[in-house]
Coordinates of C-alpha atoms and ligand atoms in Angstrom, one line a residue:
X22 CA 80.8 133.2 80.6
X23 CA 81.7 129.6 81.2
X24 CA 84.6 127.7 80.1
X25 CA 83.6 125.4 77.5
X26 CA 86.9 123.1 77.8
X27 CA 89.1 122.3 79.9
X28 CA 92.1 125.7 80.0
X29 CA 95.0 122.8 82.3
X30 CA 97.6 123.8 81.0
X31 CA 96.0 125.5 77.6
X32 CA 96.0 122.2 76.3
X33 CA 92.8 120.3 76.3
X34 CA 92.9 120.9 72.6
X35 CA 90.2 121.1 70.1
X36 CA 86.6 122.3 70.2
X37 CA 84.9 119.2 71.6
X38 CA 85.8 120.4 75.4
X39 CA 87.4 117.4 78.1
X40 CA 83.5 115.8 78.8
X41 CA 82.7 116.0 75.2
X42 CA 86.5 114.2 74.5
X43 CA 85.0 111.6 76.8
X44 CA 82.0 111.7 75.3
X45 CA 84.5 110.4 72.0
X46 CA 86.1 108.0 73.7
X47 CA 83.1 106.5 74.8
X48 CA 81.3 106.8 71.5
X49 CA 83.8 104.5 70.0
X50 CA 83.0 101.8 72.8
X51 CA 79.4 102.3 72.4
X52 CA 79.6 101.3 69.0
X53 CA 80.9 98.6 69.9
X54 CA 78.5 96.7 71.9
X55 CA 74.5 96.7 70.5
X56 CA 72.7 98.0 73.8
X57 CA 69.9 100.3 73.1
X58 CA 70.7 103.8 71.4
X59 CA 68.4 106.1 74.6
X60 CA 70.5 103.6 77.5
X61 CA 73.8 103.7 76.2
X62 CA 73.3 108.2 76.3
X63 CA 71.1 107.3 80.0
X64 CA 74.5 106.4 80.3
X65 CA 77.0 108.9 79.4
X66 CA 74.4 112.2 80.1
X67 CA 75.8 113.9 83.0
X68 CA 72.6 113.7 85.4
X69 CA 72.9 117.0 87.9
X70 CA 76.0 119.5 87.6
X71 CA 76.1 122.5 90.7
X72 CA 78.0 125.6 90.4
X73 CA 77.9 127.6 93.1
X74 CA 80.7 131.1 94.6
X75 CA 80.9 131.1 98.4
X76 CA 83.0 134.5 100.4
X77 CA 85.8 133.9 102.5
X78 CA 87.6 136.2 104.9
X79 CA 91.0 136.2 104.1
X80 CA 93.9 136.6 106.4
X81 CA 94.7 139.8 106.2
X82 CA 90.6 141.0 106.9
X83 CA 89.9 141.1 103.1
X84 CA 86.6 139.5 101.1
X85 CA 87.1 136.5 98.7
X86 CA 84.0 135.5 96.5
X87 CA 84.8 131.6 95.9
X88 CA 84.1 129.5 92.6
X89 CA 83.0 125.8 93.8
X90 CA 81.6 123.5 92.1
X91 CA 80.3 119.3 91.8
X92 CA 79.0 116.5 89.2
X93 CA 77.0 113.6 90.2
X94 CA 77.1 111.8 86.5
X95 CA 75.7 108.9 87.3
X96 CA 72.9 107.4 89.1
X97 CA 73.6 104.1 88.5
X98 CA 74.1 103.2 92.4
X99 CA 74.0 105.2 95.1
X100 CA 76.0 107.1 96.7
X101 CA 78.1 109.0 93.8
X102 CA 81.6 109.0 93.9
X103 CA 84.5 111.2 93.1
X104 CA 87.2 113.4 94.5
X105 CA 86.8 117.1 95.0
X106 CA 90.2 119.2 93.2
X107 CA 91.9 122.3 93.8
X108 CA 92.9 124.5 90.6
X109 CA 92.7 126.9 89.0
X110 CA 91.1 125.2 86.2
X111 CA 88.8 123.6 87.5
X112 CA 85.6 124.7 85.7
X113 CA 82.1 123.1 84.8
X114 CA 83.2 120.8 81.4
X115 CA 86.2 119.5 83.7
X116 CA 83.6 118.3 86.6
X117 CA 81.0 116.8 84.0
X118 CA 84.1 114.9 82.7
X119 CA 86.3 114.0 85.7
X120 CA 82.3 112.3 86.8
X121 CA 81.5 111.0 83.6
X122 CA 85.2 108.8 83.9
X123 CA 84.6 107.9 87.7
X124 CA 81.5 106.7 86.6
X125 CA 83.5 104.6 84.0
X126 CA 86.3 103.5 86.4
X127 CA 83.8 102.4 89.2
X128 CA 82.0 100.5 86.9
X129 CA 85.6 99.0 85.4
X130 CA 86.7 97.5 88.6
X131 CA 83.2 96.4 90.6
X132 CA 83.3 99.2 92.6
X133 CA 79.1 100.4 93.7
X134 CA 79.5 104.0 93.3
X135 CA 77.8 106.5 91.1
X136 CA 80.0 109.0 89.6
X137 CA 81.5 112.6 90.5
X138 CA 84.2 114.9 90.7
X139 CA 84.1 118.4 92.8
X140 CA 86.7 120.9 92.9
X141 CA 86.9 124.8 93.9
X142 CA 89.2 126.8 91.4
X143 CA 91.6 128.1 93.6
X144 CA 95.9 128.0 93.2
X145 CA 95.7 126.1 97.2
X146 CA 100.2 127.3 97.6
X147 CA 98.8 131.0 97.4
X148 CA 96.2 130.6 100.4
X149 CA 98.0 129.8 104.3
X150 CA 96.0 126.3 106.1
X151 CA 93.5 128.6 108.3
X152 CA 92.1 129.6 104.5
X153 CA 92.1 126.6 103.5
X154 CA 90.3 125.3 106.0
X155 CA 87.7 128.5 105.7
X156 CA 87.3 127.5 102.0
X157 CA 86.7 123.9 102.8
X158 CA 84.1 124.6 105.7
X159 CA 82.5 126.4 103.1
X160 CA 82.6 124.1 100.5
X161 CA 81.1 121.2 102.4
X162 CA 78.4 123.4 103.5
X163 CA 77.3 125.0 100.4
X164 CA 77.1 120.7 99.4
X165 CA 75.0 119.8 102.6
X166 CA 71.8 122.7 102.0
X167 CA 72.1 121.5 98.5
X168 CA 71.7 117.4 99.7
X169 CA 75.4 117.0 97.5
X170 CA 77.3 115.0 100.5
X171 CA 76.5 112.2 102.5
X172 CA 77.4 108.7 102.9
X173 CA 74.3 107.5 100.7
X174 CA 75.0 110.0 98.5
X175 CA 77.6 112.0 96.7
X176 CA 81.1 110.6 99.8
X177 CA 84.0 113.0 98.0
X178 CA 88.0 112.2 98.0
X179 CA 90.9 113.6 97.2
X180 CA 92.3 114.3 94.2
X181 CA 95.0 117.5 93.0
X182 CA 94.7 120.0 95.4
X183 CA 93.6 118.5 98.0
X184 CA 94.8 115.4 100.5
X185 CA 93.6 113.5 104.1
X186 CA 94.1 117.2 105.5
X187 CA 91.1 119.0 103.7
X188 CA 89.1 114.7 103.9
X189 CA 89.6 115.8 107.3
X190 CA 87.8 118.9 107.9
X191 CA 84.9 117.9 105.5
X192 CA 84.9 114.9 107.3
X193 CA 84.4 117.0 111.0
X194 CA 82.0 120.0 109.1
X195 CA 79.6 117.6 107.9
X196 CA 79.5 115.2 111.4
X197 CA 78.6 119.0 112.9
X198 CA 76.0 119.2 111.0
X199 CA 74.4 115.6 110.6
X200 CA 75.8 114.6 113.6
X201 CA 72.0 112.9 114.8
X202 CA 73.8 110.0 111.7
X203 CA 75.1 107.4 113.0
X204 CA 77.0 106.8 109.6
X205 CA 77.6 109.9 109.0
X206 CA 82.3 109.4 109.4
X207 CA 81.7 108.0 105.4
X208 CA 80.0 110.7 103.9
X209 CA 84.1 111.2 103.5
X210 CA 87.1 109.2 102.5
X211 CA 90.7 109.4 101.8
X212 CA 90.5 110.8 105.8
X213 CA 93.6 110.1 107.7
X214 CA 94.0 107.0 110.2
X215 CA 92.8 108.1 113.0
X216 CA 89.5 110.2 111.2
X217 CA 88.2 107.4 110.2
X218 CA 90.9 106.7 107.3
X219 CA 91.6 103.0 106.7
X220 CA 94.9 101.9 106.4
X221 CA 96.9 102.6 102.8
X222 CA 94.3 104.8 100.9
X223 CA 96.8 107.4 100.7
X224 CA 98.7 105.4 98.9
X225 CA 96.9 103.7 97.5
X226 CA 96.1 105.2 93.9
X227 CA 99.9 105.5 92.9
X228 CA 100.1 101.7 93.9
X229 CA 97.2 100.9 91.4
X230 CA 99.0 101.9 89.1
X231 CA 101.9 100.0 90.4
X232 CA 99.8 96.6 90.4
X233 CA 98.5 97.6 86.1
X234 CA 102.1 97.8 85.6
X235 CA 103.7 95.3 86.6
X236 CA 100.0 93.6 85.3
X237 CA 100.1 95.4 81.9
X238 CA 104.0 94.1 81.1
X239 CA 103.3 90.2 82.6
X240 CA 101.8 89.3 79.1
X241 CA 105.0 87.3 76.7
X242 CA 102.5 88.3 73.2
X243 CA 101.2 92.2 74.0
X244 CA 105.2 93.1 75.3
X245 CA 106.5 91.2 72.6
X246 CA 103.8 93.5 70.0
X247 CA 105.5 96.0 71.3
X248 CA 109.2 95.2 71.4
X249 CA 109.6 95.2 74.8
X250 CA 110.6 91.7 77.0
X251 CA 107.7 90.6 79.6
X252 CA 108.8 92.4 83.0
X253 CA 107.9 94.9 85.1
X254 CA 111.9 94.7 86.6
X255 CA 115.0 97.1 84.1
X256 CA 111.8 99.1 82.7
X257 CA 112.9 102.7 82.3
X258 CA 110.0 105.3 83.7
X259 CA 109.7 109.1 83.4
X260 CA 107.2 110.8 85.6
X261 CA 105.1 114.0 85.4
X262 CA 104.1 115.4 88.7
X263 CA 105.4 114.3 91.5
X264 CA 102.4 114.9 93.6
X265 CA 100.2 111.9 95.8
X266 CA 99.4 110.0 92.5
X267 CA 102.7 110.5 90.9
X268 CA 104.9 110.0 94.6
X269 CA 104.0 106.7 95.6
X270 CA 103.8 105.0 92.4
X271 CA 107.3 106.5 91.5
X272 CA 108.3 104.8 94.8
X273 CA 106.2 101.7 94.3
X274 CA 107.3 100.9 91.1
X275 CA 111.2 101.4 92.2
X276 CA 111.2 99.7 95.9
X277 CA 108.9 96.6 94.5
X278 CA 108.8 96.8 90.8
X279 CA 112.3 97.3 90.1
X280 CA 111.7 99.6 87.5
X281 CA 113.8 102.0 86.9
X282 CA 113.0 105.6 87.1
X283 CA 115.8 107.9 84.8
X284 CA 113.5 110.7 84.8
X285 CA 111.0 113.0 87.1
X286 CA 109.1 116.4 85.5
X287 CA 108.0 118.3 88.1
X288 CA 105.8 122.1 87.3
X289 CA 108.9 123.9 88.5
X290 CA 111.9 121.4 86.0
X291 CA 112.5 118.6 85.4
X292 CA 115.2 115.7 86.1
X293 CA 115.9 113.3 83.6
X294 CA 119.8 111.4 84.7
X295 CA 121.9 109.9 83.2
X296 CA 122.0 112.5 80.2
X297 CA 122.3 115.9 82.4
X298 CA 119.0 118.5 82.8
X299 CA 116.3 118.3 80.6
X300 CA 113.0 120.9 79.8
X301 CA 110.7 118.9 78.3
X302 CA 108.8 117.1 80.2
X303 CA 107.1 114.9 78.1
X304 CA 109.4 113.4 75.4
X305 CA 112.4 111.8 77.7
X306 CA 113.0 108.5 75.5
X307 CA 112.2 105.7 78.4
X308 CA 110.5 102.5 77.9
X309 CA 106.9 103.3 79.9
X310 CA 106.2 107.2 80.3
X311 CA 103.0 108.6 83.5
X312 CA 102.1 111.5 83.0
X313 CA 101.1 112.1 86.7
X314 CA 99.9 115.3 87.2
X315 CA 96.4 117.1 84.8
X316 CA 94.6 116.4 82.1
X317 CA 95.5 117.3 78.1
X318 CA 99.6 117.6 78.9
X319 CA 100.1 115.1 75.7
X320 CA 98.4 116.5 72.5
X321 CA 98.8 116.4 68.9
X322 CA 101.1 118.9 69.0
X323 CA 103.5 116.7 71.1
X324 CA 102.4 113.0 70.7
X325 CA 104.7 112.8 67.6
X326 CA 107.5 113.3 69.6
X327 CA 107.0 110.8 72.2
X328 CA 110.1 108.8 73.3
X329 CA 107.8 105.6 75.5
X330 CA 106.7 102.2 74.3
X331 CA 104.4 102.7 76.9
X332 CA 102.2 105.6 78.2
X333 CA 100.5 104.6 81.7
X334 CA 97.3 107.5 82.6
X335 CA 97.9 107.7 86.9
X336 CA 96.7 111.5 86.1
X337 CA 92.6 111.6 84.5
X338 CA 92.8 112.5 80.9
X339 CA 95.7 113.2 80.6
X340 CA 95.8 112.5 76.9
X341 CA 93.9 114.5 74.4
X342 CA 91.2 112.0 71.9
X343 CA 93.6 113.7 68.8
X344 CA 96.9 112.8 70.5
X345 CA 95.9 108.8 71.4
X346 CA 95.1 108.1 67.3
X347 CA 98.4 109.3 67.4
X348 CA 99.6 107.2 69.4
X349 CA 97.8 104.3 68.3
X350 CA 99.3 104.8 65.1
X351 CA 102.8 104.7 65.6
X352 CA 102.7 102.1 68.8
X353 CA 102.3 102.9 71.3
X354 CA 100.6 101.6 73.6
X355 CA 98.0 103.4 76.3
X356 CA 97.1 101.7 79.6
X357 CA 93.8 104.0 80.1
X358 CA 92.9 106.1 82.8
X359 CA 89.2 105.1 83.7
X360 CA 91.0 102.0 84.4
X361 CA 95.4 102.3 86.3
X362 CA 94.4 105.6 87.9
X363 CA 91.2 103.4 90.0
X364 CA 92.7 102.1 93.0
X365 CA 91.6 105.1 94.4
X366 CA 87.9 105.1 94.5
X367 CA 88.6 101.5 95.0
X368 CA 90.1 101.7 98.7
X369 CA 88.0 104.5 98.8
X370 CA 85.6 102.1 98.8
X371 CA 87.1 99.9 101.4
X372 CA 87.2 102.8 104.0
X373 CA 83.3 103.7 103.1
X374 CA 83.3 100.0 104.0
X375 CA 85.0 100.0 107.6
X376 CA 82.8 103.8 108.0
X377 CA 79.4 102.0 108.0
X378 CA 80.7 98.4 110.0
X379 CA 82.3 101.1 112.6
X380 CA 85.0 98.7 112.8
X381 CA 89.1 97.7 111.5
X382 CA 89.3 95.1 108.5
X383 CA 90.5 91.8 109.9
X384 CA 89.5 93.0 113.8
X385 CA 87.9 89.7 114.1
X386 CA 89.8 87.6 112.0
X387 CA 94.0 88.3 112.4
X388 CA 93.8 86.9 116.2
X389 CA 91.4 83.7 114.6
X390 CA 94.0 83.3 111.9
X391 CA 97.7 83.7 113.5
X392 CA 96.6 80.4 115.6
X393 CA 95.4 78.7 112.6
X394 CA 99.0 79.7 111.1
X395 CA 100.0 78.7 114.3
X396 CA 98.3 75.2 114.3
X397 CA 98.8 74.0 111.0
X398 CA 102.8 74.7 111.3
X399 CA 101.8 72.0 114.5
X400 CA 100.1 69.8 112.0
X401 CA 102.9 69.2 109.2
X402 CA 105.3 69.5 112.2
X403 CA 103.3 65.8 114.0
X404 CA 102.5 64.6 110.0
X405 CA 106.7 64.4 109.7
X406 CA 108.8 61.5 110.3
X407 CA 111.0 63.6 111.3
X408 CA 110.9 66.5 114.2
X409 CA 110.9 70.3 112.6
X410 CA 114.2 71.8 114.1
X411 CA 113.2 73.8 117.6
X412 CA 114.9 77.5 115.4
X413 CA 112.8 76.6 111.8
X414 CA 109.7 75.2 114.0
X415 CA 110.0 78.9 115.5
X416 CA 110.7 80.7 112.7
X417 CA 108.1 79.7 110.7
X418 CA 105.8 80.1 112.9
X419 CA 107.4 83.8 112.7
X420 CA 107.5 83.9 109.4
X421 CA 104.3 83.2 109.0
X422 CA 102.0 83.5 111.7
X423 CA 100.8 87.0 111.7
X424 CA 97.6 87.4 110.6
X425 CA 96.8 89.9 107.7
X426 CA 96.9 93.9 109.2
X427 CA 94.1 95.6 107.9
X428 CA 96.9 97.1 105.2
X429 CA 98.0 93.5 103.8
X430 CA 93.9 93.1 102.9
X431 CA 93.4 96.0 101.2
X432 CA 96.8 96.0 99.3
X433 CA 95.9 92.4 98.9
X434 CA 92.4 93.7 98.3
X435 CA 93.1 96.4 95.4
X436 CA 96.3 94.2 93.8
X437 CA 93.1 91.5 93.9
X438 CA 91.2 94.2 91.8
X439 CA 93.2 95.7 89.3
X440 CA 94.6 92.1 88.4
X441 CA 90.8 91.3 87.8
X442 CA 90.1 94.7 86.1
X443 CA 93.4 94.0 83.7
X444 CA 92.3 90.6 82.6
X445 CA 88.4 92.4 81.9
X446 CA 89.2 94.2 79.8
X447 CA 91.9 92.7 78.1
X448 CA 90.5 89.4 77.0
X449 CA 87.4 92.4 75.0
X450 CA 90.5 94.4 74.0
X451 CA 91.8 90.7 71.9
X452 CA 87.7 89.6 71.1
X453 CA 87.0 92.8 69.1
X454 CA 90.3 93.9 68.7
X455 CA 90.3 97.2 69.6
X456 CA 93.3 100.0 71.9
X457 CA 92.8 99.7 75.9
X458 CA 91.1 102.5 76.2
X459 CA 88.2 100.9 73.7
X460 CA 87.9 98.0 76.0
X461 CA 87.8 99.4 79.3
X462 CA 84.7 102.1 77.7
X463 CA 83.2 98.9 76.5
X464 CA 83.7 97.2 80.4
X465 CA 82.1 100.3 81.9
X466 CA 80.0 100.1 79.2
X467 CA 78.8 96.8 79.2
X468 CA 78.7 97.0 82.8
X469 CA 76.0 99.7 84.0
X470 CA 73.8 98.8 81.0
X471 CA 73.7 95.8 82.7
X472 CA 72.9 97.4 86.0
X473 CA 70.0 99.5 84.3
X474 CA 68.3 96.1 83.2
X475 CA 68.8 94.4 86.2
X476 CA 66.3 97.7 88.4
X477 CA 63.9 97.5 85.0
X478 CA 63.9 100.9 84.6
X479 CA 63.3 101.2 81.8
X480 CA 60.3 100.2 80.8
Ligands
LIG526 P1 98.9 116.3 93.6 O1 97.7 117.7 94.1 O2 99.1 115.4 95.0 O3 100.0 116.0 92.5 C1 99.8 116.9 91.4 C2 101.4 117.4 91.5 O4 101.5 117.6 89.3 C3 102.1 118.6 91.6 O5 102.6 118.1 92.5 C4 102.4 119.9 91.7 O6 103.0 119.7 91.4 C5 102.8 118.7 89.5 N1 102.3 118.7 88.2 C6 101.5 120.0 88.5 N2 101.1 120.9 87.1 C7 102.1 120.1 85.6 C8 103.4 120.2 85.2 N3 102.7 120.1 84.5 N4 104.3 119.8 84.9 C9 105.0 119.1 85.8 N5 104.4 119.1 87.3 C10 102.9 118.7 87.1 O7 97.2 115.7 92.5 P2 97.1 113.9 92.6 O8 96.3 113.4 93.0 O9 98.2 113.4 92.6 O10 96.5 114.3 91.2 C11 97.8 113.2 90.8 C12 96.4 113.4 89.0 O11 95.8 111.7 89.1 C13 94.3 114.1 88.8 O12 95.2 114.5 86.8 C14 94.6 113.5 89.9 O13 92.6 113.8 88.9 C15 94.5 112.1 89.2 N6 93.9 111.0 89.6 C16 94.3 111.1 91.9 C17 93.8 110.6 92.7 C18 94.3 110.7 93.8 O14 93.6 109.7 95.0 N7 94.7 112.0 94.1 C19 93.2 109.1 92.3 C20 93.1 109.1 90.4 C21 93.1 110.0 90.0

């Protein structure tokens, strides 16, 4: 029988399960809106879920049966979009919950996709590269047979336990099946740059986490309320999980944000400076705690011991709904996952657009921008009464004279999207007097309800 709750870390509490907890958060936000009850039911329902099993041959010649899932939560926008996770904890409840979070995330960020999520029930560390390749190819084949993958249908991306290598295998398998489709490359995002990927996608979720936290710290009124000085510089940070999201978030928070990473907790232990080695992952004192591993790690058991002023949810669902209540009660600011880790899907959207346009972002404008910048500098030089010093002019041209590269455009689009969305959520929080998570869900509900209304599908 299927597990009804995610077993990740054995910690997703209550009989509600993970999807039930997401729905509880949804209901709290829905109560603050005046949308029709039927529309609200449609928004929170998970449209399609598949579970399937397939055999693969291990390197030692034995046959193993592998279980896979894909859930498409909402088709209010097409295609649906969401990562593929390789973990032993993957189950139907988790896939439904994560696909629901994807729907809300995309709506909050104005990324025109419905939400989806997939998973394969394996511990990727226990398989060779060749075996992982066979598993990924067969999983993709099964998705294709069931019409759960395609540039206009459902577009996977990396998640826990997967990365660009798996995305390249998915793309290769799909394009072989559907090689007549000119847009086949857009069947998956998070691909290597040489194979249709976009520059900046690998670090996008971590970079988005940085922009989101930086934005939260900018508001003096909010920081004062939580007893912190405004600004990210010098804030102490502890990160749990140093994978794709955690690693890039930590690096960018440190290098570009001037924050102090004082603790890192990984699966096999933790380091904490200045107080030496610590064994407990989440109760280290700091200004900002970033869970970036898996769901259900902050529970009603350990929430009272959290010694952080801000909990920034880089992972999906790291705080259970019971723990969320406890954190709100003790005046901890929670920056919710549905907003904070949406940088990945935002840049995936840019990658998908790049694949559909069959052209690198900035290819047509870069040289033009460069020339324009040069012309402006020469015009300023002509208009000033005293001539620019030649060296100064040269150095100015050098500094501003390069048009935007694809990475510049991607990062700028990401920064703008994260900043805009934070402003919208914060405005809802102020207006309704709710916490950030409820505000983020209200934003998502309003936008999805609005798109249903525009489609006119409800008589
Ligand atoms: P990953 O597999 O690259 O890294 C996860 C890391 O967490 C690994 O290094 C693992 O060893 C560590 N970890 C696992 N259990 C731990 C524990 N109990 N304590 C400490 N460390 C532990 O995965 P990822 O892609 O970085 O994803 C992490 C989270 O972010 C997931 O919740 C995922 O759904 C979410 N997320 C990922 C993306 C993305 O673009 N990859 C986008 C949005 C959200």
